[in-house]
């Protein structure tokens, strides 16, 4: 390898002082390369030649996390999207027919693979012009989309901070060859959004010295949100009962509903302490009306099963009264506390939705796609349906608290961050696992995978860690792989981590 590289750098390289070298393990190979070559009397590098080490996109995602910012071509000035593994990407086509060769003899299997490879080469030859024309048209459109995304990010960055970023970038690129670790400033470092427990602890600390609301208000509101979440799960369990449900299953649901009714009664009894006479303005609802608030209506013919009647009144929260009524009755501070707790609850729910979608993607990749018999297929799809049930519950909880934030008249910036959750956002695309599918690295992600919006740069430190590369008036938006994309990458396909 040393001999090949040294001779390549000496062949027809007059006047070239900067070279970008791509190798699968450049993170270790280039570390002491000059020392190895310097100790060899038969090899020597051209003088005054600077070698920038890089790892091609196809391999860099299989390395350690820090290798991405240090050696990915996206961070090297003068480079771009460099796959570099054309042969490996062509091998993925053979995955379709490789299983059929298991029962063949060696000559028969070799003949089949040779036929497939020759057919692939022939199709490349006759379709090359059309494919290149299509790629060229896509390349003409890509800068526009990238420009809009860049302008969206750039519009939320203060001018002073942009100047600091430019200075840091130039200083880092000047030392990239000698010390690749300086590129770590491009690593995306984000803190997890505050959970409801974190928000509750912060509010308890702030409320200790507050006189606007009675002591214990934060804990009371947190209990109310917890009761609403439990009610969603209980009602979902009730809906999931079938006509063939046995008595013990019905009893479990009835006990949970009774426990829920008891907690709601205790919560309402304590409401007078924190809401005063305003509790009288809260219209109590019937059990059916209350259930319709907590559960999604469906057309399951077996949903109305004979269970003991348990009254479930609605909770007297400021979100049910509305922001205007809260202001009229002096409960603005209570509404603000509930809004903060709703934000924490929504953060937890989005976190659960992301992991449930990732779990579903893993099921499709590791189980569904590899099941060959009916019993295994039934068991596998049962797990998928379980994941769908969990996902539906989290989605319903998110929608409820997002509506509560609207009722509490949260500001536009907050509502833009926590958008309504549509059903199409909860789908898992399996096209990314198709070894012969189109490239997916330019596909747009659903909004909750990139929650932090660019217009909160002055309020949040997240933008200070944004993996953004700005160079001499040009821009490159750095690829950010989402969790489902990492988990659902097909073995043997471009970008595989195997």
Short mmCIF file of C-alpha atoms in Angstrom, two decimals, residues 18-486:
data_model
loop_
_atom_site.label_atom_id
_atom_site.label_comp_id
_atom_site.label_asym_id
_atom_site.label_seq_id
_atom_site.Cartn_x
_atom_site.Cartn_y
_atom_site.Cartn_z
CA UNK A 18 -2.71 19.37 -2.37
CA UNK A 19 -4.01 15.79 -2.64
CA UNK A 20 -7.07 14.13 -1.13
CA UNK A 21 -6.46 10.45 -0.38
CA UNK A 22 -9.42 8.14 0.25
CA UNK A 23 -8.91 4.79 1.92
CA UNK A 24 -11.24 2.55 3.93
CA UNK A 25 -9.10 2.78 7.10
CA UNK A 26 -7.40 6.14 6.64
CA UNK A 27 -8.13 6.96 10.27
CA UNK A 28 -5.35 4.54 11.27
CA UNK A 29 -3.33 4.27 8.07
CA UNK A 30 -2.50 7.98 7.71
CA UNK A 31 -1.67 8.43 11.37
CA UNK A 32 2.00 7.41 11.04
CA UNK A 33 2.34 7.16 7.28
CA UNK A 34 5.03 9.82 6.91
CA UNK A 35 7.02 8.21 9.69
CA UNK A 36 6.86 4.81 7.98
CA UNK A 37 7.82 6.24 4.61
CA UNK A 38 10.57 8.37 6.14
CA UNK A 39 12.19 5.29 7.67
CA UNK A 40 12.24 3.55 4.29
CA UNK A 41 15.22 4.36 2.09
CA UNK A 42 13.40 3.27 -1.07
CA UNK A 43 10.27 5.39 -0.62
CA UNK A 44 9.80 9.12 -0.25
CA UNK A 45 6.93 11.55 -0.61
CA UNK A 46 7.15 14.53 -2.96
CA UNK A 47 8.30 17.60 -1.09
CA UNK A 48 5.77 20.29 -0.15
CA UNK A 49 2.81 18.02 -0.92
CA UNK A 50 -0.10 18.12 1.52
CA UNK A 51 -2.20 14.96 1.80
CA UNK A 52 -5.72 15.30 3.21
CA UNK A 53 -6.94 11.91 4.50
CA UNK A 54 -10.53 10.88 3.86
CA UNK A 55 -12.86 7.90 4.13
CA UNK A 56 -15.53 7.42 1.52
CA UNK A 57 -19.20 7.69 2.43
CA UNK A 58 -19.81 3.99 1.91
CA UNK A 59 -17.37 3.06 4.70
CA UNK A 60 -17.26 6.05 7.04
CA UNK A 61 -20.64 5.23 8.61
CA UNK A 62 -19.22 1.93 9.83
CA UNK A 63 -16.44 3.67 11.76
CA UNK A 64 -16.48 5.33 15.14
CA UNK A 65 -18.60 8.45 15.55
CA UNK A 66 -15.67 10.87 15.52
CA UNK A 67 -14.42 9.50 12.19
CA UNK A 68 -17.39 11.06 10.40
CA UNK A 69 -16.42 14.68 11.03
CA UNK A 70 -12.69 13.98 10.76
CA UNK A 71 -12.57 11.98 7.52
CA UNK A 72 -15.93 12.14 5.71
CA UNK A 73 -15.55 13.85 2.30
CA UNK A 74 -18.42 16.19 3.19
CA UNK A 75 -16.06 17.99 5.57
CA UNK A 76 -13.10 18.17 3.19
CA UNK A 77 -12.80 21.35 1.17
CA UNK A 78 -12.95 20.52 -2.52
CA UNK A 79 -14.70 17.16 -2.03
CA UNK A 80 -18.38 16.24 -1.91
CA UNK A 81 -20.53 13.12 -2.08
CA UNK A 82 -17.93 10.46 -2.84
CA UNK A 83 -19.21 6.91 -2.72
CA UNK A 84 -16.10 5.33 -4.18
CA UNK A 85 -17.31 1.74 -3.89
CA UNK A 86 -18.99 1.09 -7.22
CA UNK A 87 -18.11 -2.60 -7.27
CA UNK A 88 -19.53 -3.17 -3.79
CA UNK A 89 -22.79 -1.45 -4.70
CA UNK A 90 -23.13 -3.72 -7.73
CA UNK A 91 -22.71 -6.78 -5.56
CA UNK A 92 -25.97 -5.97 -3.77
CA UNK A 93 -27.86 -6.98 -6.92
CA UNK A 94 -26.60 -10.53 -6.44
CA UNK A 95 -28.35 -10.71 -3.06
CA UNK A 96 -31.62 -11.28 -4.93
CA UNK A 97 -30.40 -14.49 -6.57
CA UNK A 98 -27.82 -15.63 -4.03
CA UNK A 99 -30.36 -17.66 -2.04
CA UNK A 100 -31.38 -19.65 -5.09
CA UNK A 101 -27.79 -20.89 -5.49
CA UNK A 102 -27.76 -22.67 -2.12
CA UNK A 103 -29.23 -25.86 -3.57
CA UNK A 104 -27.17 -25.78 -6.77
CA UNK A 105 -23.94 -27.47 -7.57
CA UNK A 106 -20.82 -25.30 -7.77
CA UNK A 107 -20.70 -25.15 -11.60
CA UNK A 108 -24.42 -24.40 -11.81
CA UNK A 109 -24.19 -21.66 -9.15
CA UNK A 110 -21.16 -20.08 -10.80
CA UNK A 111 -22.91 -20.11 -14.17
CA UNK A 112 -25.97 -18.40 -12.69
CA UNK A 113 -23.90 -15.70 -10.97
CA UNK A 114 -21.87 -15.12 -14.14
CA UNK A 115 -25.09 -14.71 -16.09
CA UNK A 116 -26.42 -12.18 -13.57
CA UNK A 117 -23.18 -10.17 -13.59
CA UNK A 118 -23.01 -10.15 -17.39
CA UNK A 119 -26.63 -9.05 -17.54
CA UNK A 120 -25.87 -6.27 -15.05
CA UNK A 121 -22.93 -5.07 -17.13
CA UNK A 122 -25.01 -5.17 -20.32
CA UNK A 123 -27.86 -3.21 -18.73
CA UNK A 124 -25.38 -0.62 -17.45
CA UNK A 125 -23.97 -0.20 -20.92
CA UNK A 126 -27.28 0.33 -22.72
CA UNK A 127 -28.88 2.43 -19.95
CA UNK A 128 -25.88 4.55 -19.06
CA UNK A 129 -26.91 7.52 -21.18
CA UNK A 130 -30.44 7.67 -19.80
CA UNK A 131 -29.26 7.28 -16.21
CA UNK A 132 -26.60 9.96 -16.57
CA UNK A 133 -29.16 12.34 -18.06
CA UNK A 134 -31.52 11.70 -15.15
CA UNK A 135 -28.76 12.23 -12.62
CA UNK A 136 -27.75 15.46 -14.33
CA UNK A 137 -31.31 16.78 -14.13
CA UNK A 138 -31.46 15.86 -10.46
CA UNK A 139 -28.16 17.62 -9.84
CA UNK A 140 -29.56 20.78 -11.39
CA UNK A 141 -32.53 20.70 -8.99
CA UNK A 142 -30.61 19.67 -5.87
CA UNK A 143 -28.82 23.03 -5.32
CA UNK A 144 -32.17 24.81 -5.19
CA UNK A 145 -33.52 22.54 -2.47
CA UNK A 146 -30.22 22.74 -0.59
CA UNK A 147 -30.25 26.51 -0.97
CA UNK A 148 -33.70 26.79 0.55
CA UNK A 149 -32.70 24.56 3.46
CA UNK A 150 -29.53 26.57 3.97
CA UNK A 151 -31.38 29.88 3.90
CA UNK A 152 -33.82 28.49 6.45
CA UNK A 153 -30.94 27.66 8.77
CA UNK A 154 -28.95 30.78 8.01
CA UNK A 155 -31.87 33.13 8.67
CA UNK A 156 -31.95 32.20 12.35
CA UNK A 157 -28.23 32.70 13.02
CA UNK A 158 -27.14 36.04 14.52
CA UNK A 159 -24.55 37.91 12.46
CA UNK A 160 -21.96 37.91 15.25
CA UNK A 161 -22.30 34.17 15.76
CA UNK A 162 -22.02 33.56 12.02
CA UNK A 163 -18.73 35.45 11.99
CA UNK A 164 -17.41 33.37 14.88
CA UNK A 165 -18.36 30.20 13.03
CA UNK A 166 -16.50 31.34 9.93
CA UNK A 167 -13.36 32.05 11.94
CA UNK A 168 -13.56 28.67 13.66
CA UNK A 169 -14.09 26.94 10.33
CA UNK A 170 -11.06 28.54 8.65
CA UNK A 171 -8.83 27.78 11.64
CA UNK A 172 -10.02 24.17 11.72
CA UNK A 173 -9.55 23.55 7.99
CA UNK A 174 -6.01 24.93 8.15
CA UNK A 175 -5.05 22.36 10.79
CA UNK A 176 -7.15 19.46 9.49
CA UNK A 177 -4.25 17.60 7.86
CA UNK A 178 -1.90 17.87 10.83
CA UNK A 179 -4.51 17.31 13.54
CA UNK A 180 -7.81 15.74 12.39
CA UNK A 181 -9.18 15.92 15.94
CA UNK A 182 -9.79 19.65 15.45
CA UNK A 183 -12.67 18.67 13.16
CA UNK A 184 -14.60 17.50 16.21
CA UNK A 185 -16.15 20.96 16.46
CA UNK A 186 -18.42 19.89 13.59
CA UNK A 187 -19.80 17.02 15.65
CA UNK A 188 -23.46 17.50 16.48
CA UNK A 189 -23.90 17.64 20.25
CA UNK A 190 -27.48 17.97 21.43
CA UNK A 191 -28.95 17.67 24.86
CA UNK A 192 -32.05 15.59 25.32
CA UNK A 193 -35.22 17.64 25.54
CA UNK A 194 -36.47 18.19 29.07
CA UNK A 195 -38.72 15.38 30.27
CA UNK A 196 -41.78 15.98 32.41
CA UNK A 197 -39.80 14.87 35.48
CA UNK A 198 -37.11 17.46 34.74
CA UNK A 199 -39.70 20.17 34.14
CA UNK A 200 -41.51 19.26 37.35
CA UNK A 201 -38.30 19.45 39.38
CA UNK A 202 -37.44 22.84 37.88
CA UNK A 203 -40.93 24.18 38.55
CA UNK A 204 -40.84 22.89 42.12
CA UNK A 205 -37.60 24.78 42.69
CA UNK A 206 -39.01 27.96 41.18
CA UNK A 207 -42.38 27.60 42.89
CA UNK A 208 -40.83 27.29 46.36
CA UNK A 209 -40.53 31.08 46.54
CA UNK A 210 -43.68 31.91 44.56
CA UNK A 211 -46.85 33.30 46.11
CA UNK A 212 -49.02 33.38 42.97
CA UNK A 213 -50.29 29.82 43.43
CA UNK A 214 -50.75 27.64 46.54
CA UNK A 215 -48.02 25.27 47.63
CA UNK A 216 -48.33 21.89 45.94
CA UNK A 217 -49.83 23.21 42.70
CA UNK A 218 -47.06 21.76 40.52
CA UNK A 219 -47.43 18.30 42.03
CA UNK A 220 -51.22 18.47 41.68
CA UNK A 221 -50.99 19.41 38.00
CA UNK A 222 -48.41 16.69 37.33
CA UNK A 223 -50.76 14.16 38.92
CA UNK A 224 -53.53 15.36 36.63
CA UNK A 225 -51.40 14.85 33.52
CA UNK A 226 -50.39 11.41 34.78
CA UNK A 227 -54.05 10.50 35.32
CA UNK A 228 -54.92 11.60 31.78
CA UNK A 229 -52.11 9.46 30.36
CA UNK A 230 -53.25 6.48 32.43
CA UNK A 231 -56.81 7.04 31.23
CA UNK A 232 -55.64 6.82 27.63
CA UNK A 233 -54.00 3.45 28.26
CA UNK A 234 -56.99 2.11 30.19
CA UNK A 235 -59.44 3.14 27.49
CA UNK A 236 -57.22 1.58 24.84
CA UNK A 237 -57.19 -1.66 26.84
CA UNK A 238 -60.97 -1.53 27.04
CA UNK A 239 -61.22 -1.03 23.29
CA UNK A 240 -58.85 -3.94 22.65
CA UNK A 241 -61.16 -6.43 24.38
CA UNK A 242 -62.84 -8.78 21.96
CA UNK A 243 -66.09 -10.68 22.18
CA UNK A 244 -64.10 -13.78 23.12
CA UNK A 245 -62.47 -12.09 26.13
CA UNK A 246 -62.63 -14.18 29.28
CA UNK A 247 -63.87 -12.89 32.62
CA UNK A 248 -60.38 -12.42 34.07
CA UNK A 249 -59.47 -10.07 31.21
CA UNK A 250 -62.65 -8.06 31.72
CA UNK A 251 -61.99 -7.98 35.47
CA UNK A 252 -58.49 -6.56 34.96
CA UNK A 253 -59.87 -3.72 32.84
CA UNK A 254 -62.69 -3.07 35.32
CA UNK A 255 -60.22 -2.92 38.23
CA UNK A 256 -58.05 -0.45 36.34
CA UNK A 257 -61.06 1.70 35.54
CA UNK A 258 -62.11 1.64 39.20
CA UNK A 259 -58.60 2.63 40.26
CA UNK A 260 -58.65 5.40 37.68
CA UNK A 261 -62.04 6.65 38.90
CA UNK A 262 -60.75 6.74 42.47
CA UNK A 263 -57.71 8.81 41.47
CA UNK A 264 -59.90 11.20 39.48
CA UNK A 265 -62.20 11.70 42.47
CA UNK A 266 -59.23 12.52 44.72
CA UNK A 267 -57.89 14.90 42.10
CA UNK A 268 -61.24 16.72 41.82
CA UNK A 269 -61.57 16.96 45.61
CA UNK A 270 -58.22 18.75 45.76
CA UNK A 271 -59.10 21.06 42.86
CA UNK A 272 -60.88 23.57 45.11
CA UNK A 273 -57.62 24.28 46.93
CA UNK A 274 -55.81 25.26 43.75
CA UNK A 275 -58.62 26.61 41.54
CA UNK A 276 -60.96 28.10 44.12
CA UNK A 277 -64.52 28.83 43.04
CA UNK A 278 -63.53 28.45 39.39
CA UNK A 279 -64.19 24.74 39.73
CA UNK A 280 -67.90 25.54 39.58
CA UNK A 281 -67.49 26.81 36.02
CA UNK A 282 -66.06 23.50 34.94
CA UNK A 283 -68.86 21.53 33.34
CA UNK A 284 -68.80 17.97 34.52
CA UNK A 285 -69.31 15.48 31.74
CA UNK A 286 -70.84 12.07 31.60
CA UNK A 287 -68.81 8.92 31.39
CA UNK A 288 -69.32 8.57 27.65
CA UNK A 289 -68.30 12.18 26.98
CA UNK A 290 -65.26 11.78 29.18
CA UNK A 291 -64.23 8.61 27.43
CA UNK A 292 -64.55 10.30 24.04
CA UNK A 293 -61.93 12.81 25.18
CA UNK A 294 -59.44 10.13 26.21
CA UNK A 295 -59.83 7.48 23.55
CA UNK A 296 -59.90 7.49 19.78
CA UNK A 297 -63.24 6.42 18.37
CA UNK A 298 -63.12 3.44 16.05
CA UNK A 299 -65.61 1.18 14.34
CA UNK A 300 -64.70 -1.99 16.20
CA UNK A 301 -68.01 -3.89 16.56
CA UNK A 302 -66.73 -5.61 19.71
CA UNK A 303 -65.65 -2.44 21.52
CA UNK A 304 -68.85 -2.07 23.60
CA UNK A 305 -68.52 -5.07 25.90
CA UNK A 306 -70.64 -5.53 29.04
CA UNK A 307 -68.45 -4.06 31.79
CA UNK A 308 -69.47 -2.57 35.13
CA UNK A 309 -70.49 1.08 34.73
CA UNK A 310 -67.79 3.29 36.22
CA UNK A 311 -68.22 7.04 36.05
CA UNK A 312 -65.12 8.83 34.71
CA UNK A 313 -65.57 12.60 34.97
CA UNK A 314 -63.35 15.02 33.10
CA UNK A 315 -60.45 16.59 34.97
CA UNK A 316 -60.76 20.27 35.99
CA UNK A 317 -57.55 21.54 34.40
CA UNK A 318 -56.83 25.01 33.11
CA UNK A 319 -56.55 23.64 29.57
CA UNK A 320 -60.18 22.49 29.73
CA UNK A 321 -61.27 25.95 30.90
CA UNK A 322 -59.36 27.79 28.21
CA UNK A 323 -56.83 30.58 28.48
CA UNK A 324 -59.46 33.34 28.44
CA UNK A 325 -61.42 31.91 31.39
CA UNK A 326 -58.19 31.36 33.31
CA UNK A 327 -57.23 35.00 32.85
CA UNK A 328 -60.68 36.19 33.92
CA UNK A 329 -60.58 34.15 37.15
CA UNK A 330 -56.96 34.83 38.07
CA UNK A 331 -55.57 31.43 37.04
CA UNK A 332 -53.01 32.67 34.53
CA UNK A 333 -50.13 31.36 36.68
CA UNK A 334 -51.83 27.96 36.90
CA UNK A 335 -52.23 27.87 33.11
CA UNK A 336 -48.55 28.72 32.64
CA UNK A 337 -47.50 25.89 34.96
CA UNK A 338 -49.67 23.41 33.07
CA UNK A 339 -48.22 24.61 29.76
CA UNK A 340 -44.68 23.94 30.98
CA UNK A 341 -45.67 20.46 32.15
CA UNK A 342 -47.39 19.78 28.82
CA UNK A 343 -44.14 20.62 27.03
CA UNK A 344 -42.28 18.06 29.14
CA UNK A 345 -44.99 15.46 28.51
CA UNK A 346 -44.88 16.12 24.76
CA UNK A 347 -41.09 15.75 24.75
CA UNK A 348 -41.36 12.35 26.43
CA UNK A 349 -44.06 11.27 23.99
CA UNK A 350 -42.03 12.28 20.93
CA UNK A 351 -39.07 10.39 22.35
CA UNK A 352 -41.26 7.29 22.74
CA UNK A 353 -42.67 7.69 19.22
CA UNK A 354 -39.18 7.83 17.71
CA UNK A 355 -38.04 4.69 19.50
CA UNK A 356 -41.25 2.83 18.65
CA UNK A 357 -40.80 3.67 14.97
CA UNK A 358 -37.18 2.53 15.18
CA UNK A 359 -38.29 -0.70 16.85
CA UNK A 360 -40.81 -1.25 14.08
CA UNK A 361 -38.13 -0.65 11.44
CA UNK A 362 -35.89 -3.22 13.11
CA UNK A 363 -38.74 -5.74 13.15
CA UNK A 364 -39.25 -5.31 9.41
CA UNK A 365 -35.53 -5.55 8.71
CA UNK A 366 -34.64 -8.48 10.96
CA UNK A 367 -37.88 -10.47 11.19
CA UNK A 368 -40.50 -9.75 8.53
CA UNK A 369 -38.09 -9.72 5.58
CA UNK A 370 -36.49 -13.03 6.61
CA UNK A 371 -39.52 -15.09 7.64
CA UNK A 372 -40.20 -17.96 5.25
CA UNK A 373 -42.97 -19.99 6.94
CA UNK A 374 -46.53 -19.20 7.91
CA UNK A 375 -46.17 -19.70 11.67
CA UNK A 376 -43.12 -17.46 11.85
CA UNK A 377 -44.83 -14.88 9.66
CA UNK A 378 -47.89 -14.85 11.94
CA UNK A 379 -45.72 -14.41 15.05
CA UNK A 380 -43.67 -11.67 13.42
CA UNK A 381 -46.67 -9.68 12.26
CA UNK A 382 -48.12 -10.05 15.75
CA UNK A 383 -45.09 -8.17 17.07
CA UNK A 384 -45.58 -5.52 14.39
CA UNK A 385 -49.21 -5.07 15.45
CA UNK A 386 -48.09 -4.73 19.06
CA UNK A 387 -45.70 -1.97 18.02
CA UNK A 388 -48.55 -0.31 16.11
CA UNK A 389 -50.71 -0.41 19.24
CA UNK A 390 -48.00 1.21 21.34
CA UNK A 391 -47.41 3.79 18.62
CA UNK A 392 -51.12 4.59 18.46
CA UNK A 393 -51.23 5.22 22.21
CA UNK A 394 -48.23 7.54 22.12
CA UNK A 395 -49.68 9.38 19.14
CA UNK A 396 -53.00 9.88 20.94
CA UNK A 397 -51.23 11.21 24.04
CA UNK A 398 -49.22 13.64 21.92
CA UNK A 399 -52.32 14.90 20.11
CA UNK A 400 -54.13 15.45 23.39
CA UNK A 401 -51.38 17.55 24.93
CA UNK A 402 -50.75 19.40 21.68
CA UNK A 403 -54.42 20.42 21.74
CA UNK A 404 -54.00 21.42 25.39
CA UNK A 405 -51.12 23.69 24.36
CA UNK A 406 -53.37 25.27 21.73
CA UNK A 407 -56.13 25.76 24.33
CA UNK A 408 -53.61 27.44 26.64
CA UNK A 409 -52.71 29.78 23.74
CA UNK A 410 -49.03 28.92 23.54
CA UNK A 411 -46.96 31.29 21.42
CA UNK A 412 -46.52 30.69 17.70
CA UNK A 413 -42.88 29.62 18.03
CA UNK A 414 -43.86 26.85 20.43
CA UNK A 415 -46.75 25.66 18.28
CA UNK A 416 -44.50 25.68 15.22
CA UNK A 417 -42.07 23.41 17.03
CA UNK A 418 -44.79 21.02 18.24
CA UNK A 419 -46.85 20.60 15.10
CA UNK A 420 -50.01 18.49 14.72
CA UNK A 421 -49.17 14.82 14.26
CA UNK A 422 -50.60 13.40 11.04
CA UNK A 423 -50.98 9.67 10.41
CA UNK A 424 -48.56 9.70 7.47
CA UNK A 425 -45.78 10.82 9.82
CA UNK A 426 -46.04 7.53 11.71
CA UNK A 427 -45.26 5.27 8.77
CA UNK A 428 -42.01 3.34 8.46
CA UNK A 429 -40.63 3.27 4.93
CA UNK A 430 -38.98 -0.02 4.03
CA UNK A 431 -37.68 1.31 0.72
CA UNK A 432 -34.41 2.22 2.43
CA UNK A 433 -33.73 -1.50 2.92
CA UNK A 434 -34.09 -2.25 -0.79
CA UNK A 435 -30.57 -2.94 -2.11
CA UNK A 436 -31.64 -1.99 -5.63
CA UNK A 437 -33.63 1.10 -4.65
CA UNK A 438 -32.78 4.69 -5.38
CA UNK A 439 -30.54 6.75 -3.14
CA UNK A 440 -32.38 7.97 -0.04
CA UNK A 441 -29.84 10.30 1.54
CA UNK A 442 -31.60 13.38 0.16
CA UNK A 443 -35.06 12.34 1.39
CA UNK A 444 -36.72 14.73 3.82
CA UNK A 445 -37.26 13.52 7.37
CA UNK A 446 -40.46 13.93 9.32
CA UNK A 447 -40.42 17.08 11.42
CA UNK A 448 -40.11 15.38 14.82
CA UNK A 449 -36.79 13.75 13.83
CA UNK A 450 -35.33 17.26 13.57
CA UNK A 451 -37.26 18.96 16.34
CA UNK A 452 -35.02 21.99 16.88
CA UNK A 453 -36.04 24.71 14.47
CA UNK A 454 -33.48 27.23 13.15
CA UNK A 455 -35.32 30.29 14.44
CA UNK A 456 -34.53 29.48 18.09
CA UNK A 457 -30.79 30.13 17.75
CA UNK A 458 -30.81 32.95 20.28
CA UNK A 459 -32.83 30.98 22.85
CA UNK A 460 -31.14 27.59 22.48
CA UNK A 461 -27.55 26.41 22.46
CA UNK A 462 -28.43 23.73 19.93
CA UNK A 463 -27.63 25.97 16.98
CA UNK A 464 -24.16 26.56 18.40
CA UNK A 465 -23.51 22.87 17.79
CA UNK A 466 -25.24 22.74 14.39
CA UNK A 467 -23.28 20.60 11.98
CA UNK A 468 -23.16 23.26 9.30
CA UNK A 469 -20.30 23.80 6.89
CA UNK A 470 -19.94 27.28 5.40
CA UNK A 471 -17.03 27.96 3.10
CA UNK A 472 -16.26 31.10 1.08
CA UNK A 473 -19.87 31.98 0.41
CA UNK A 474 -20.64 28.39 -0.63
CA UNK A 475 -22.42 25.88 1.54
CA UNK A 476 -22.68 22.19 2.14
CA UNK A 477 -25.44 20.85 4.31
CA UNK A 478 -23.93 17.97 6.21
CA UNK A 479 -25.79 14.68 6.14
CA UNK A 480 -27.56 13.76 9.37
CA UNK A 481 -28.66 10.13 9.37
CA UNK A 482 -31.82 9.49 11.33
CA UNK A 483 -32.18 6.54 13.67
CA UNK A 484 -34.59 4.61 11.41
CA UNK A 485 -32.24 5.05 8.47
CA UNK A 486 -29.32 3.67 10.49
#
